[in-house]
Amino acid sequence: KVNFNKLKKTKSCSKCDLSNVDFGRTYMDSVTLNGANLSGANLSQVSFTGSNLSNANLENCSLEQANLKRVNFSNANLNRARFHWSIIRYAIMDGATAYQADFSKTKIKKTNLKLVKFCETKMPYGIDNSNCDK
């Protein structure tokens, strides 16, 4: 509760424990997540269904077993985030960076990944280096 109130007030909760929070239903109208700084946060088992996380900093986050249906991740920083056993469906990910992120055990469906910047990114099909700077 303390960490959620901090996020709501400041749009920043770096290294916070926000696990098991249902942002999609319970808090959708009460907290703005676009541009939020959640770097290093524990977001395991959260539900962000329908949430706007555009321009958010999710670097080094644990998003394991998360419900990420219809989430807007456009231009978000997903570098080194872990998405094990999460569900990403109908998400918007245009312009997101996902360097060294781990989607290897993630169910990704009905989501366009063509405009995501991958480098050393673990995907269900293997390592994706499609946007490494050379």
PDB file of C-alpha atoms in Angstrom:
ATOM      1  CA  LYS A   1       0.000   0.000   0.000  1.00  0.00           C
ATOM      2  CA  VAL A   2       2.826   2.422   0.869  1.00  0.00           C
ATOM      3  CA  ASN A   3       4.575   1.750  -2.448  1.00  0.00           C
ATOM      4  CA  PHE A   4       1.347   2.168  -4.415  1.00  0.00           C
ATOM      5  CA  ASN A   5       0.667   5.530  -2.740  1.00  0.00           C
ATOM      6  CA  LYS A   6       4.224   6.636  -3.580  1.00  0.00           C
ATOM      7  CA  LEU A   7       3.676   5.700  -7.226  1.00  0.00           C
ATOM      8  CA  LYS A   8       0.319   7.456  -7.324  1.00  0.00           C
ATOM      9  CA  LYS A   9       1.743  10.655  -5.847  1.00  0.00           C
ATOM     10  CA  THR A  10       5.108  10.861  -7.669  1.00  0.00           C
ATOM     11  CA  LYS A  11       4.786   8.601 -10.778  1.00  0.00           C
ATOM     12  CA  SER A  12       8.010   7.033  -9.536  1.00  0.00           C
ATOM     13  CA  CYS A  13       8.579   3.870  -7.541  1.00  0.00           C
ATOM     14  CA  SER A  14      12.030   2.603  -8.437  1.00  0.00           C
ATOM     15  CA  LYS A  15      12.875  -0.773  -6.841  1.00  0.00           C
ATOM     16  CA  CYS A  16       9.431  -0.906  -5.184  1.00  0.00           C
ATOM     17  CA  ASP A  17       7.477  -4.069  -4.491  1.00  0.00           C
ATOM     18  CA  LEU A  18       4.172  -3.726  -6.344  1.00  0.00           C
ATOM     19  CA  SER A  19       3.648  -7.456  -6.847  1.00  0.00           C
ATOM     20  CA  ASN A  20       0.078  -8.772  -7.083  1.00  0.00           C
ATOM     21  CA  VAL A  21      -1.458  -5.313  -7.708  1.00  0.00           C
ATOM     22  CA  ASP A  22      -4.377  -5.245 -10.164  1.00  0.00           C
ATOM     23  CA  PHE A  23      -3.761  -1.906 -11.889  1.00  0.00           C
ATOM     24  CA  GLY A  24      -6.225  -2.775 -14.628  1.00  0.00           C
ATOM     25  CA  ARG A  25      -9.337  -3.005 -12.484  1.00  0.00           C
ATOM     26  CA  THR A  26      -8.707  -1.517  -9.095  1.00  0.00           C
ATOM     27  CA  TYR A  27      -6.564   1.499  -9.852  1.00  0.00           C
ATOM     28  CA  MET A  28      -7.070   2.384 -13.507  1.00  0.00           C
ATOM     29  CA  ASP A  29      -8.638   5.769 -12.788  1.00  0.00           C
ATOM     30  CA  SER A  30      -6.548   6.598  -9.740  1.00  0.00           C
ATOM     31  CA  VAL A  31      -2.973   6.287 -11.053  1.00  0.00           C
ATOM     32  CA  THR A  32      -1.349   7.512 -14.247  1.00  0.00           C
ATOM     33  CA  LEU A  33       1.373   5.175 -15.439  1.00  0.00           C
ATOM     34  CA  ASN A  34       2.446   6.760 -18.725  1.00  0.00           C
ATOM     35  CA  GLY A  35       5.963   8.101 -18.208  1.00  0.00           C
ATOM     36  CA  ALA A  36       6.222   6.428 -14.780  1.00  0.00           C
ATOM     37  CA  ASN A  37       9.604   5.367 -13.411  1.00  0.00           C
ATOM     38  CA  LEU A  38       9.308   1.763 -12.233  1.00  0.00           C
ATOM     39  CA  SER A  39      12.920   0.754 -12.833  1.00  0.00           C
ATOM     40  CA  GLY A  40      13.925  -2.304 -10.846  1.00  0.00           C
ATOM     41  CA  ALA A  41      10.426  -2.750  -9.408  1.00  0.00           C
ATOM     42  CA  ASN A  42       8.945  -6.120  -8.504  1.00  0.00           C
ATOM     43  CA  LEU A  43       5.854  -6.280 -10.702  1.00  0.00           C
ATOM     44  CA  SER A  44       5.390 -10.042 -10.466  1.00  0.00           C
ATOM     45  CA  GLN A  45       1.798 -11.231 -10.831  1.00  0.00           C
ATOM     46  CA  VAL A  46       0.480  -7.715 -11.535  1.00  0.00           C
ATOM     47  CA  SER A  47      -2.398  -7.064 -13.876  1.00  0.00           C
ATOM     48  CA  PHE A  48      -1.873  -4.084 -16.153  1.00  0.00           C
ATOM     49  CA  THR A  49      -4.845  -4.972 -18.388  1.00  0.00           C
ATOM     50  CA  GLY A  50      -5.688  -1.924 -20.510  1.00  0.00           C
ATOM     51  CA  SER A  51      -3.074   0.264 -18.807  1.00  0.00           C
ATOM     52  CA  ASN A  52      -1.071   3.001 -20.521  1.00  0.00           C
ATOM     53  CA  LEU A  53       2.631   2.442 -19.821  1.00  0.00           C
ATOM     54  CA  SER A  54       3.824   4.510 -22.776  1.00  0.00           C
ATOM     55  CA  ASN A  55       7.169   6.224 -22.157  1.00  0.00           C
ATOM     56  CA  ALA A  56       7.476   4.341 -18.830  1.00  0.00           C
ATOM     57  CA  ASN A  57      10.820   3.175 -17.480  1.00  0.00           C
ATOM     58  CA  LEU A  58      10.527  -0.544 -16.696  1.00  0.00           C
ATOM     59  CA  GLU A  59      14.246  -1.307 -16.898  1.00  0.00           C
ATOM     60  CA  ASN A  60      15.337  -4.278 -14.757  1.00  0.00           C
ATOM     61  CA  CYS A  61      11.731  -4.983 -13.684  1.00  0.00           C
ATOM     62  CA  SER A  62      10.404  -8.384 -12.801  1.00  0.00           C
ATOM     63  CA  LEU A  63       7.141  -8.768 -14.706  1.00  0.00           C
ATOM     64  CA  GLU A  64       6.837 -12.486 -14.121  1.00  0.00           C
ATOM     65  CA  GLN A  65       3.368 -14.070 -14.336  1.00  0.00           C
ATOM     66  CA  ALA A  66       1.930 -10.660 -15.251  1.00  0.00           C
ATOM     67  CA  ASN A  67      -1.280 -10.025 -17.172  1.00  0.00           C
ATOM     68  CA  LEU A  68      -0.300  -7.591 -19.917  1.00  0.00           C
ATOM     69  CA  LYS A  69      -3.361  -7.674 -22.155  1.00  0.00           C
ATOM     70  CA  ARG A  70      -4.107  -4.496 -24.152  1.00  0.00           C
ATOM     71  CA  VAL A  71      -1.204  -2.626 -22.499  1.00  0.00           C
ATOM     72  CA  ASN A  72       0.290   0.377 -24.276  1.00  0.00           C
ATOM     73  CA  PHE A  73       4.085  -0.036 -24.034  1.00  0.00           C
ATOM     74  CA  SER A  74       4.869   2.452 -26.825  1.00  0.00           C
ATOM     75  CA  ASN A  75       8.301   4.043 -26.371  1.00  0.00           C
ATOM     76  CA  ALA A  76       8.724   2.259 -23.016  1.00  0.00           C
ATOM     77  CA  ASN A  77      12.117   1.184 -21.689  1.00  0.00           C
ATOM     78  CA  LEU A  78      11.893  -2.602 -21.209  1.00  0.00           C
ATOM     79  CA  ASN A  79      15.657  -3.162 -21.113  1.00  0.00           C
ATOM     80  CA  ARG A  80      16.665  -6.149 -18.980  1.00  0.00           C
ATOM     81  CA  ALA A  81      13.053  -6.697 -17.840  1.00  0.00           C
ATOM     82  CA  ARG A  82      11.959 -10.301 -17.184  1.00  0.00           C
ATOM     83  CA  PHE A  83       8.569 -11.432 -18.474  1.00  0.00           C
ATOM     84  CA  HIS A  84       8.625 -15.153 -17.564  1.00  0.00           C
ATOM     85  CA  TRP A  85       5.201 -16.830 -17.719  1.00  0.00           C
ATOM     86  CA  SER A  86       3.459 -13.526 -18.553  1.00  0.00           C
ATOM     87  CA  ILE A  87       0.729 -13.024 -21.130  1.00  0.00           C
ATOM     88  CA  ILE A  88       1.147 -10.211 -23.655  1.00  0.00           C
ATOM     89  CA  ARG A  89      -1.888  -9.950 -25.921  1.00  0.00           C
ATOM     90  CA  TYR A  90      -3.150  -7.058 -28.093  1.00  0.00           C
ATOM     91  CA  ALA A  91      -0.357  -4.851 -26.699  1.00  0.00           C
ATOM     92  CA  ILE A  92       1.024  -1.741 -28.385  1.00  0.00           C
ATOM     93  CA  MET A  93       4.811  -1.840 -28.326  1.00  0.00           C
ATOM     94  CA  ASP A  94       5.848   0.600 -31.080  1.00  0.00           C
ATOM     95  CA  GLY A  95       9.164   2.287 -30.286  1.00  0.00           C
ATOM     96  CA  ALA A  96       9.809   0.264 -27.108  1.00  0.00           C
ATOM     97  CA  THR A  97      13.362  -0.825 -26.354  1.00  0.00           C
ATOM     98  CA  ALA A  98      13.900  -4.328 -25.032  1.00  0.00           C
ATOM     99  CA  TYR A  99      17.668  -4.791 -24.915  1.00  0.00           C
ATOM    100  CA  GLN A 100      18.647  -7.923 -22.983  1.00  0.00           C
ATOM    101  CA  ALA A 101      15.008  -8.392 -21.927  1.00  0.00           C
ATOM    102  CA  ASP A 102      13.748 -11.919 -21.322  1.00  0.00           C
ATOM    103  CA  PHE A 103      10.512 -12.927 -23.056  1.00  0.00           C
ATOM    104  CA  SER A 104      11.633 -16.561 -23.389  1.00  0.00           C
ATOM    105  CA  LYS A 105       8.745 -18.077 -21.435  1.00  0.00           C
ATOM    106  CA  THR A 106       6.153 -15.461 -22.396  1.00  0.00           C
ATOM    107  CA  LYS A 107       2.929 -15.960 -24.353  1.00  0.00           C
ATOM    108  CA  ILE A 108       2.858 -13.156 -26.945  1.00  0.00           C
ATOM    109  CA  LYS A 109      -0.205 -13.082 -29.189  1.00  0.00           C
ATOM    110  CA  LYS A 110      -1.903 -10.524 -31.440  1.00  0.00           C
ATOM    111  CA  THR A 111       0.931  -8.034 -30.750  1.00  0.00           C
ATOM    112  CA  ASN A 112       3.060  -6.380 -33.441  1.00  0.00           C
ATOM    113  CA  LEU A 113       6.736  -6.571 -32.476  1.00  0.00           C
ATOM    114  CA  LYS A 114       8.143  -5.120 -35.731  1.00  0.00           C
ATOM    115  CA  LEU A 115       8.851  -1.677 -34.239  1.00  0.00           C
ATOM    116  CA  VAL A 116      10.387  -2.931 -30.971  1.00  0.00           C
ATOM    117  CA  LYS A 117      14.157  -2.474 -30.595  1.00  0.00           C
ATOM    118  CA  PHE A 118      15.569  -5.898 -29.684  1.00  0.00           C
ATOM    119  CA  CYS A 119      19.219  -6.642 -28.941  1.00  0.00           C
ATOM    120  CA  GLU A 120      20.413  -9.738 -27.059  1.00  0.00           C
ATOM    121  CA  THR A 121      16.738 -10.246 -26.242  1.00  0.00           C
ATOM    122  CA  LYS A 122      15.572 -13.717 -25.243  1.00  0.00           C
ATOM    123  CA  MET A 123      12.408 -14.586 -27.154  1.00  0.00           C
ATOM    124  CA  PRO A 124      10.331 -17.807 -27.254  1.00  0.00           C
ATOM    125  CA  TYR A 125      11.997 -18.545 -30.627  1.00  0.00           C
ATOM    126  CA  GLY A 126      15.581 -17.776 -29.451  1.00  0.00           C
ATOM    127  CA  ILE A 127      17.833 -14.716 -29.200  1.00  0.00           C
ATOM    128  CA  ASP A 128      16.698 -11.656 -31.200  1.00  0.00           C
ATOM    129  CA  ASN A 129      19.417  -9.236 -32.280  1.00  0.00           C
ATOM    130  CA  SER A 130      17.356  -7.428 -34.921  1.00  0.00           C
ATOM    131  CA  ASN A 131      18.167  -3.913 -33.686  1.00  0.00           C
ATOM    132  CA  CYS A 132      21.639  -4.101 -32.174  1.00  0.00           C
ATOM    133  CA  ASP A 133      23.648  -0.965 -32.946  1.00  0.00           C
ATOM    134  CA  LYS A 134      26.595  -1.921 -35.067  1.00  0.00           C
TER     135      LYS A 134
END
